[in-house]
Amino acid sequence: MAEIAAEASAPRPLQDAVIGPRRPPLLAVGPVAWAKTNLFSSWLSTAVTLALGYLIIRWAMGFIDWAFVNAIWSVPVTNGQAQTQACRALNGTGACWAVVTEKHRFMLFGTYPYEEHWRPALCVLLFIGLYIVSAMRRFWRKELALIWIGTLALIGLLMWGGVFGLSYVPQERWGGLVITLILSTFGIALAFPLSILVALGRRSRLPAIKTLCILYVELIRGVPLISLLFMASVMFPLFLPEGINIDKLLRAQVAIILFAAAYLAEVVRGGLQALPRGQYEAADALGLGFWQKTGFIILPQALRLVIPPLVNTFIGMFKDTSLVLIIGIFDLLTAGKTAIVEPAWQGFGIEIYVTIGLIYFIFCFAMSRYSQGLEAELNQHRVR
Amino acid sequence: MSATMEPAAHVSSAVRTDAPPAILLDKVNKWYGALHVLRDINLSVAQGERVVVCGPSGSGKSTMIRCINRLEQHQEGRIIVDNIELSDDLRSLDAIRREVGMVFQSFNLFPHLTILENCTLAPIWVRRMPKKEAEALAMDYLTRVKIPEQANKYPGQLSGGQQQRVAIARALCMKPKIMLFDEPTSALDPEMIKEVLDTMVMLADTGMTMICVTHEMGFARQVADRVVFMDRGEIVESGVPEQLFNDPKTERLKTFLSQILRGH
Amino acid sequence: MSDTAADPRLLRAPPKKGIRLSWADEKLRGIVWQVLVVGVVVSILWWLVSNTSHNLEVRRIATGWGFLSREAGLPIGEHVIDYNPTNTYARALLVGVLNTLKVAVIGILLATVFGTLIGIARLSKNWLLSRIAATYIEVIRDLPLLLQLLFWYAILQGLPAPRQSLNPVTGVFLSNRGLKLPWIQWQDAHSFALLGLVAGIVATIFYARAARAKQMADGQPRKVWPLALGLILGLPLLIWAGLGAPFAGDIPALRGFNFQGGLTITPEYFALLLGLVMYTAAFIAEIVRAGIQSVARGQWEAAEALGLQRGRIMRLIVLPQALRVIIPPMTSQYLNLTKNSSLAVAIGYQDIVSISNTTLNQTGQAIEGIAIIMAVYLSISLSISLFMNWYNARIALVER
Ligand SMILES: Nc1ncnc2c1ncn2[C@@H]1O[C@H](COP(=O)(O)OP(=O)(O)OP(=O)(O)O)[C@@H](O)[C@H]1O
Ligand SMILES: [Mg+2]
């Protein structure tokens, strides 16, 4: 019936010209009308708009005063000691960005040898490049796994060094933003294959395997990440044979992988469940074995379905790696917190946290926007 | 489609021209932003009169009947329903909505309530009827629309045609003086259209004032006292069904009718 | 039916499937796989356990739960029940559990209220309000919770010392020692009044039910709120007045370098609660928004066309449908908030993680310490899940 009616309105009859178009009353269009419907539609709405507008303007002016007008961007350094009297004299009326100016290298790279800072910097760029490549649909193929392996290997090489004339830098000296990126990216990359196995296991018809997978997922998801990190830091050494010692960073990385895998497994399981039964039956009808069926038919489709929630899990992991602060690993947040331990800089936490917040925000905001866009796009495809 | 296409067989003539009109639209205008969707609509519906509204998609049919029970607000002109003028006064609005029942294209049954609860909700909360009485009334109407045995099921368990009949019963349980129908059959499969149309014909028999947006020409011929043809926000032509269908005066109606018939 | 036995479909039993000793047999293959996987997992666990017991022996670390009854010697700033450092570890840990519950329960209540308000603001027709809510949600969700906690804690610590404390209203002081509020000197009469309040609420629920039943009988709706007000406010007041209306204010006052009296909210608790509530509220807001939006516009219109009033439409039509969508994700937010409260350890609020951690450091019994943390969280998670599943089943029952 729709197309009939559409055709019916196609020919333009003469009567229209006689009546002619009329303008709506009271300026129903244009910015004024927009403001009237969206900001001042009733006395209550008007009151809310005015009150919020007032608060925002006041707050914004206060913030601009604090962050820019009254702010101090650098302080003199004598004998290696920062002279922060000027900052203290502000008494909170202005930001002391000098602490960031002074400590930004430390926040970004921790105690990595100063003249080698280009190496972690390059790694940060490599990570960002890796994210961008992974975000592009064009690269959603099996080769993407190779790109990941290659890039991560390159990053490991750059960070450790010891070959190609690069000096060796032990893990204890790594720190800052690059640690945050390493923990979250390696965490997801290594948790991913594990999570696929666990998700398949949870849907398996074999009771023992199913029970194991359920136990694993529910136990991990029932406890906070901190308890796993504690476990990694104090209990892990007890688990290994005497004499074998694993670096703390690596232990935390293992905890994060185990944690991420449980959450990812649930996401993957969602995708496996969302796949219509027909797909499984079709694969069976083709006579494919379990691994062929899973690898060629089921997984490629199921994973595509869950890319937006995968990105969201990644954002969560990215934020959660900050918890390693509690077991004393030198990530971005720990570096920031350590920077203000020095007596001269004590009390300038807010400036540091605002800066670190900005870095986290840029990464997470970009990823969440991407995931929202992707979701909308994928939904559109499904509707059609 | 499946509705009978025989020539006029008017059920009754309950139209009372002596009483004040049940619905009066006087130079009604409405805009969506800059789009002028209702242009100087004048329409008077007498008590007991049955009016069918037709016209191409987007011509403003839904908007017009939704203005009558103020699901949409008009911006110019006057609408008087059952001697009450529509205004911003909430009391007049409540009074009108009590007297006007509406049936939607997409049924809009409440999925979390049983069929019976769907029907008794408004009598209990709006008409302040005791629950027993409301249930008896609801069963009465459910029997009339021929689905009393479904009373304790949930809407999701019924077919489209059954759901639409429940929606009609639900509206009738408020004992409205006027019923509005917005394309009640266009979301249904052909075999279900007939059962809903039959229910509506039966309702017309009782002398209910009805405005019905539909493209079911057979139904229009059978029950309508008057057919109104809308296009681009205005009423282009109106009259008794035979005259309008057999002898259209305007080019627009001719085109519309030829397309409707071609569609069948 | 007596002729079921005659149904030919029931005459012959299906053949029992035996196991063939061949790799092509699906059942056998399944068993082999399971034995293999379980074997690997068990042997890894066994290896870890044997390493651990060897290590414990070598390092002379005690095992077992004996330490629980030893004196803790561990000072705890905030405690809901009586506690001093001479108490046992068991009691110290109990204080920790209660501190965790204190922040989790209040946090869940506040986050629900605040999150719902923001979710509704997000749906407001007022563009400015909706934009602010959206910005809040986006910004809060894109920052790590730990960072937010440290930020709030830094702000609270940056407040002036008690002598120069902010004093927005008489009796309320905000300083780097926390928030000080006026309170009353608690007496038995107050406890009885509190009981009266509970009784009043219960009575109101019964009264509301009876009123509904009467309305169903004769159709006349009854106003519940006048009597409800009387029961909920009047009853406790009456009890309190009947017991002689004892009242003695406990107003905080500055003595020397610190405050005396009044109700104290420590900076640690305040920062933790603030951070948890603001963070979780952002997620709850999105859940509430999605829940309300999941109810089709046609539902509103149909209810309006029937003449129902807005409040009733919300209560009878929209909420029951929205809750169905809202409750499962809400449950996981409650669980998240509880688990996130473990970040308390980073700002020095002594919850179960913090106290277990200290215990673990003092006694060296890492395994027991971590087992306690995990057991506590697992049981809290399980209780919340069970409660929410029960509630979900209940409202689902009403629907279907
Ligand atoms: N809420 C709205 N906002 C803006 N424009 C609208 C809105 N509702 C309807 N319109 C526009 O108003 C015009 C009239 O719509 P209406 O729904 O009344 O048409 P109709 O005659 O009922 O069509 P159909 O046969 O397709 O139901 C259409 O052009 C439509 O696009
Ligand atoms: Mg329409």
Coordinates of C-alpha atoms in Angstrom, one line a residue, chain C residues 90-374:
Chain C
A90 CA 39.1 -12.4 63.5
R91 CA 37.4 -9.3 64.9
A92 CA 39.7 -7.0 62.9
L93 CA 38.6 -8.8 59.7
L94 CA 35.0 -8.6 60.8
V95 CA 35.4 -4.9 61.1
G96 CA 36.8 -4.8 57.6
V97 CA 33.9 -6.7 56.2
L98 CA 31.5 -4.3 57.9
N99 CA 33.4 -1.4 56.5
T100 CA 33.2 -2.8 53.1
L101 CA 29.4 -3.4 53.5
K102 CA 29.0 0.1 54.9
V103 CA 30.5 1.7 51.7
A104 CA 28.8 -0.8 49.4
V105 CA 25.3 -0.6 50.7
I106 CA 25.2 3.2 51.0
G107 CA 27.0 3.5 47.7
I108 CA 24.4 1.3 46.0
L109 CA 21.5 3.3 47.4
L110 CA 23.0 6.7 46.5
A111 CA 24.3 5.5 43.0
T112 CA 20.8 4.2 42.2
V113 CA 19.1 7.5 43.1
F114 CA 21.7 9.7 41.5
G115 CA 22.1 7.5 38.4
T116 CA 18.3 7.4 37.9
L117 CA 18.1 11.2 38.1
I118 CA 20.9 11.6 35.6
G119 CA 19.3 9.0 33.3
I120 CA 16.0 10.9 33.4
A121 CA 17.9 14.2 32.9
R122 CA 19.5 12.6 29.8
L123 CA 16.0 12.1 28.4
S124 CA 14.8 15.6 29.3
K125 CA 13.3 17.7 26.5
N126 CA 15.5 20.5 27.8
W127 CA 18.6 20.4 25.5
L128 CA 21.0 21.9 28.0
L129 CA 20.0 19.5 30.8
S130 CA 20.2 16.5 28.5
R131 CA 23.6 17.7 27.1
I132 CA 25.1 18.1 30.6
A133 CA 23.9 14.7 31.6
A134 CA 25.4 13.2 28.4
T135 CA 28.7 14.9 29.0
Y136 CA 28.8 13.8 32.6
I137 CA 28.2 10.2 31.6
E138 CA 30.8 10.3 28.8
V139 CA 33.6 11.9 30.9
I140 CA 33.1 9.8 34.0
R141 CA 33.0 6.6 32.0
D142 CA 36.2 7.4 30.2
L143 CA 38.4 7.9 33.3
P144 CA 39.7 5.1 35.5
L145 CA 37.9 4.9 38.8
L146 CA 41.2 4.7 40.7
L147 CA 42.2 8.0 39.2
Q148 CA 38.9 9.5 40.2
L149 CA 39.3 8.3 43.8
L150 CA 42.8 9.7 44.1
F151 CA 41.5 13.0 42.6
W152 CA 38.7 13.3 45.2
Y153 CA 41.0 12.3 47.9
A154 CA 43.6 15.0 46.8
I155 CA 40.8 17.6 46.8
L156 CA 39.6 16.6 50.3
Q157 CA 43.2 16.7 51.6
G158 CA 43.8 20.0 49.9
L159 CA 41.0 21.5 52.1
P160 CA 42.1 23.9 54.9
A161 CA 43.0 22.5 58.4
P162 CA 40.3 22.3 61.0
R163 CA 41.0 25.9 62.3
Q164 CA 40.3 27.4 58.9
S165 CA 37.7 24.9 57.9
L166 CA 34.8 25.7 55.6
N167 CA 31.7 26.3 57.5
P168 CA 28.8 26.5 55.0
V169 CA 26.0 26.0 57.6
T170 CA 26.3 26.3 61.3
G171 CA 27.5 23.0 62.8
V172 CA 28.8 21.7 59.5
F173 CA 32.5 21.8 58.9
L174 CA 34.5 20.7 56.0
S175 CA 38.2 20.4 56.5
N176 CA 41.1 18.1 55.7
R177 CA 39.9 16.0 58.6
G178 CA 36.7 15.2 56.8
L179 CA 33.1 16.3 57.0
K180 CA 31.7 17.1 60.4
L181 CA 28.0 17.1 60.9
P182 CA 25.8 17.9 63.9
W183 CA 24.3 14.8 65.4
I184 CA 22.3 13.9 68.5
Q185 CA 23.4 12.1 71.6
W186 CA 21.9 8.7 71.0
Q187 CA 19.6 7.4 73.7
D188 CA 17.2 4.5 74.1
A189 CA 14.2 6.6 73.2
H190 CA 15.8 7.2 69.8
S191 CA 16.3 3.5 69.2
F192 CA 12.6 3.0 70.0
A193 CA 11.6 5.8 67.7
L194 CA 13.6 4.1 65.0
L195 CA 11.8 0.9 65.6
G196 CA 8.6 2.9 65.4
L197 CA 9.7 4.2 62.0
V198 CA 10.2 0.7 60.7
A199 CA 6.9 -0.4 62.2
G200 CA 5.3 2.6 60.5
I201 CA 6.7 1.7 57.1
V202 CA 5.5 -1.9 57.4
A203 CA 2.1 -0.7 58.5
T204 CA 1.9 1.7 55.6
I205 CA 2.7 -1.2 53.2
F206 CA -0.2 -3.2 54.6
Y207 CA -2.5 -0.2 54.6
A208 CA -1.7 0.5 51.0
R209 CA -2.5 -3.1 50.1
A210 CA -5.7 -3.0 52.0
A211 CA -6.7 0.3 50.3
R212 CA -5.9 -1.2 46.9
A213 CA -8.1 -4.2 47.7
K214 CA -10.9 -2.0 48.8
Q215 CA -10.6 0.0 45.6
M216 CA -10.9 -3.1 43.6
A217 CA -14.0 -3.9 45.5
D218 CA -15.9 -0.7 45.2
G219 CA -14.0 1.3 42.6
Q220 CA -13.2 4.3 44.8
P221 CA -9.5 5.1 44.9
R222 CA -8.4 6.0 48.4
K223 CA -5.7 8.5 49.4
V224 CA -2.9 6.6 51.0
W225 CA -0.5 9.4 51.8
P226 CA -2.3 11.1 54.7
L227 CA -2.3 8.1 56.8
A228 CA 1.1 6.9 55.5
L229 CA 2.5 10.3 56.6
G230 CA 1.0 9.8 60.0
L231 CA 2.4 6.3 60.3
I232 CA 5.8 7.0 59.0
L233 CA 6.4 10.4 60.7
G234 CA 3.8 10.5 63.5
L235 CA 4.4 7.1 65.0
P236 CA 8.2 7.6 65.7
L237 CA 7.5 11.1 67.0
L238 CA 4.8 9.9 69.3
I239 CA 7.0 7.2 70.7
W240 CA 9.8 9.6 71.2
A241 CA 7.5 12.2 72.9
G242 CA 6.0 9.4 75.0
L243 CA 9.4 8.5 76.3
G244 CA 10.0 12.1 77.5
A245 CA 11.3 13.5 74.2
P246 CA 14.9 13.4 75.2
F247 CA 17.1 15.5 73.0
A248 CA 20.7 16.7 73.4
G249 CA 22.5 18.0 70.4
D250 CA 26.0 16.8 69.7
I251 CA 27.4 19.8 67.8
P252 CA 30.9 19.6 66.5
A253 CA 33.1 22.3 68.0
L254 CA 36.8 23.2 67.4
R255 CA 39.0 22.3 70.4
G256 CA 42.6 23.0 69.9
F257 CA 43.7 21.5 66.6
N258 CA 40.7 19.3 66.0
F259 CA 37.0 18.9 66.4
Q260 CA 35.2 17.3 69.2
G261 CA 31.7 15.7 69.0
G262 CA 29.4 15.6 66.1
L263 CA 29.2 13.0 63.4
T264 CA 32.4 12.5 61.4
I265 CA 32.7 11.4 57.9
T266 CA 36.4 10.7 57.3
P267 CA 38.0 12.0 54.1
E268 CA 38.8 8.4 53.2
Y269 CA 35.2 7.3 53.4
F270 CA 34.0 10.4 51.8
A271 CA 36.3 10.2 48.9
L272 CA 35.6 6.5 48.4
L273 CA 31.8 7.0 48.6
L274 CA 31.9 10.0 46.3
G275 CA 34.1 8.3 43.7
L276 CA 32.1 5.1 43.7
V277 CA 28.7 6.8 43.6
M278 CA 29.7 9.2 40.8
Y279 CA 31.4 6.5 38.7
T280 CA 28.6 3.9 39.1
A281 CA 25.9 6.5 38.6
A282 CA 27.2 7.2 35.1
F283 CA 26.7 3.6 34.2
I284 CA 23.3 3.3 35.9
A285 CA 22.1 6.5 34.1
E286 CA 22.7 4.8 30.8
I287 CA 20.9 1.7 31.9
V288 CA 17.9 3.7 33.1
R289 CA 17.8 5.7 29.9
A290 CA 17.9 2.6 27.7
G291 CA 15.2 1.0 29.9
I292 CA 12.8 3.9 29.6
Q293 CA 13.5 4.2 25.9
S294 CA 12.8 0.5 25.4
V295 CA 9.2 1.2 26.1
A296 CA 7.7 2.1 22.8
R297 CA 6.0 5.5 22.3
G298 CA 2.9 3.7 21.3
Q299 CA 2.5 2.5 24.9
W300 CA 2.3 6.0 26.2
E301 CA -0.1 7.0 23.4
A302 CA -2.4 4.1 24.0
A303 CA -2.5 4.8 27.7
E304 CA -3.1 8.5 27.1
A305 CA -5.9 7.7 24.7
L306 CA -7.5 5.7 27.4
G307 CA -7.6 8.7 29.6
L308 CA -4.9 7.6 32.2
Q309 CA -3.0 10.3 33.9
R310 CA 0.7 10.7 33.5
G311 CA 1.7 9.5 36.9
R312 CA -0.5 6.4 36.5
I313 CA 0.9 5.7 33.0
M314 CA 4.4 5.8 34.4
R315 CA 3.5 3.5 37.4
L316 CA 1.2 1.0 35.7
I317 CA 2.5 0.9 32.1
V318 CA 6.0 2.2 31.6
L319 CA 7.9 1.2 34.8
P320 CA 6.8 -2.5 34.8
Q321 CA 8.0 -2.8 31.3
A322 CA 11.2 -0.8 31.8
L323 CA 12.2 -2.6 34.9
R324 CA 12.3 -5.8 33.0
V325 CA 15.0 -4.4 30.8
I326 CA 16.8 -2.5 33.6
I327 CA 17.2 -5.1 36.3
P328 CA 19.8 -7.5 34.8
P329 CA 22.4 -4.9 33.9
M330 CA 21.6 -3.1 37.1
T331 CA 22.6 -6.2 39.0
S332 CA 26.0 -6.3 37.4
Q333 CA 26.5 -2.6 38.3
Y334 CA 25.7 -3.3 41.9
L335 CA 28.3 -6.2 41.8
N336 CA 30.8 -3.9 40.1
L337 CA 30.3 -1.2 42.8
T338 CA 30.9 -3.8 45.5
K339 CA 34.0 -5.1 43.9
N340 CA 35.3 -1.6 43.1
S341 CA 35.0 -0.7 46.8
S342 CA 38.2 -2.8 47.1
L343 CA 40.0 0.2 45.7
A344 CA 39.6 1.6 49.2
V345 CA 43.1 0.3 49.9
A346 CA 44.6 2.9 47.6
I347 CA 43.3 5.8 49.7
G348 CA 43.6 4.2 53.1
Y349 CA 40.0 3.4 53.9
Q350 CA 40.2 0.2 55.9
D351 CA 37.9 -2.2 54.2
I352 CA 38.3 -5.9 54.1
V353 CA 41.1 -5.8 51.4
S354 CA 43.1 -3.3 53.3
I355 CA 42.8 -5.2 56.6
S356 CA 43.5 -8.6 55.0
N357 CA 46.5 -7.1 53.3
T358 CA 47.8 -5.8 56.6
T359 CA 47.1 -9.1 58.3
L360 CA 48.9 -10.9 55.5
N361 CA 51.9 -8.6 55.8
Q362 CA 52.0 -9.0 59.6
T363 CA 51.6 -12.8 59.7
G364 CA 53.2 -13.6 56.4
Q365 CA 50.2 -15.9 55.7
A366 CA 49.5 -14.8 52.1
I367 CA 47.4 -17.7 51.1
E368 CA 44.9 -17.3 54.0
G369 CA 44.8 -13.5 53.6
I370 CA 43.9 -13.7 49.9
A371 CA 41.5 -16.6 50.5
I372 CA 39.6 -14.4 53.0
I373 CA 39.4 -11.5 50.5
M374 CA 38.1 -13.8 47.8

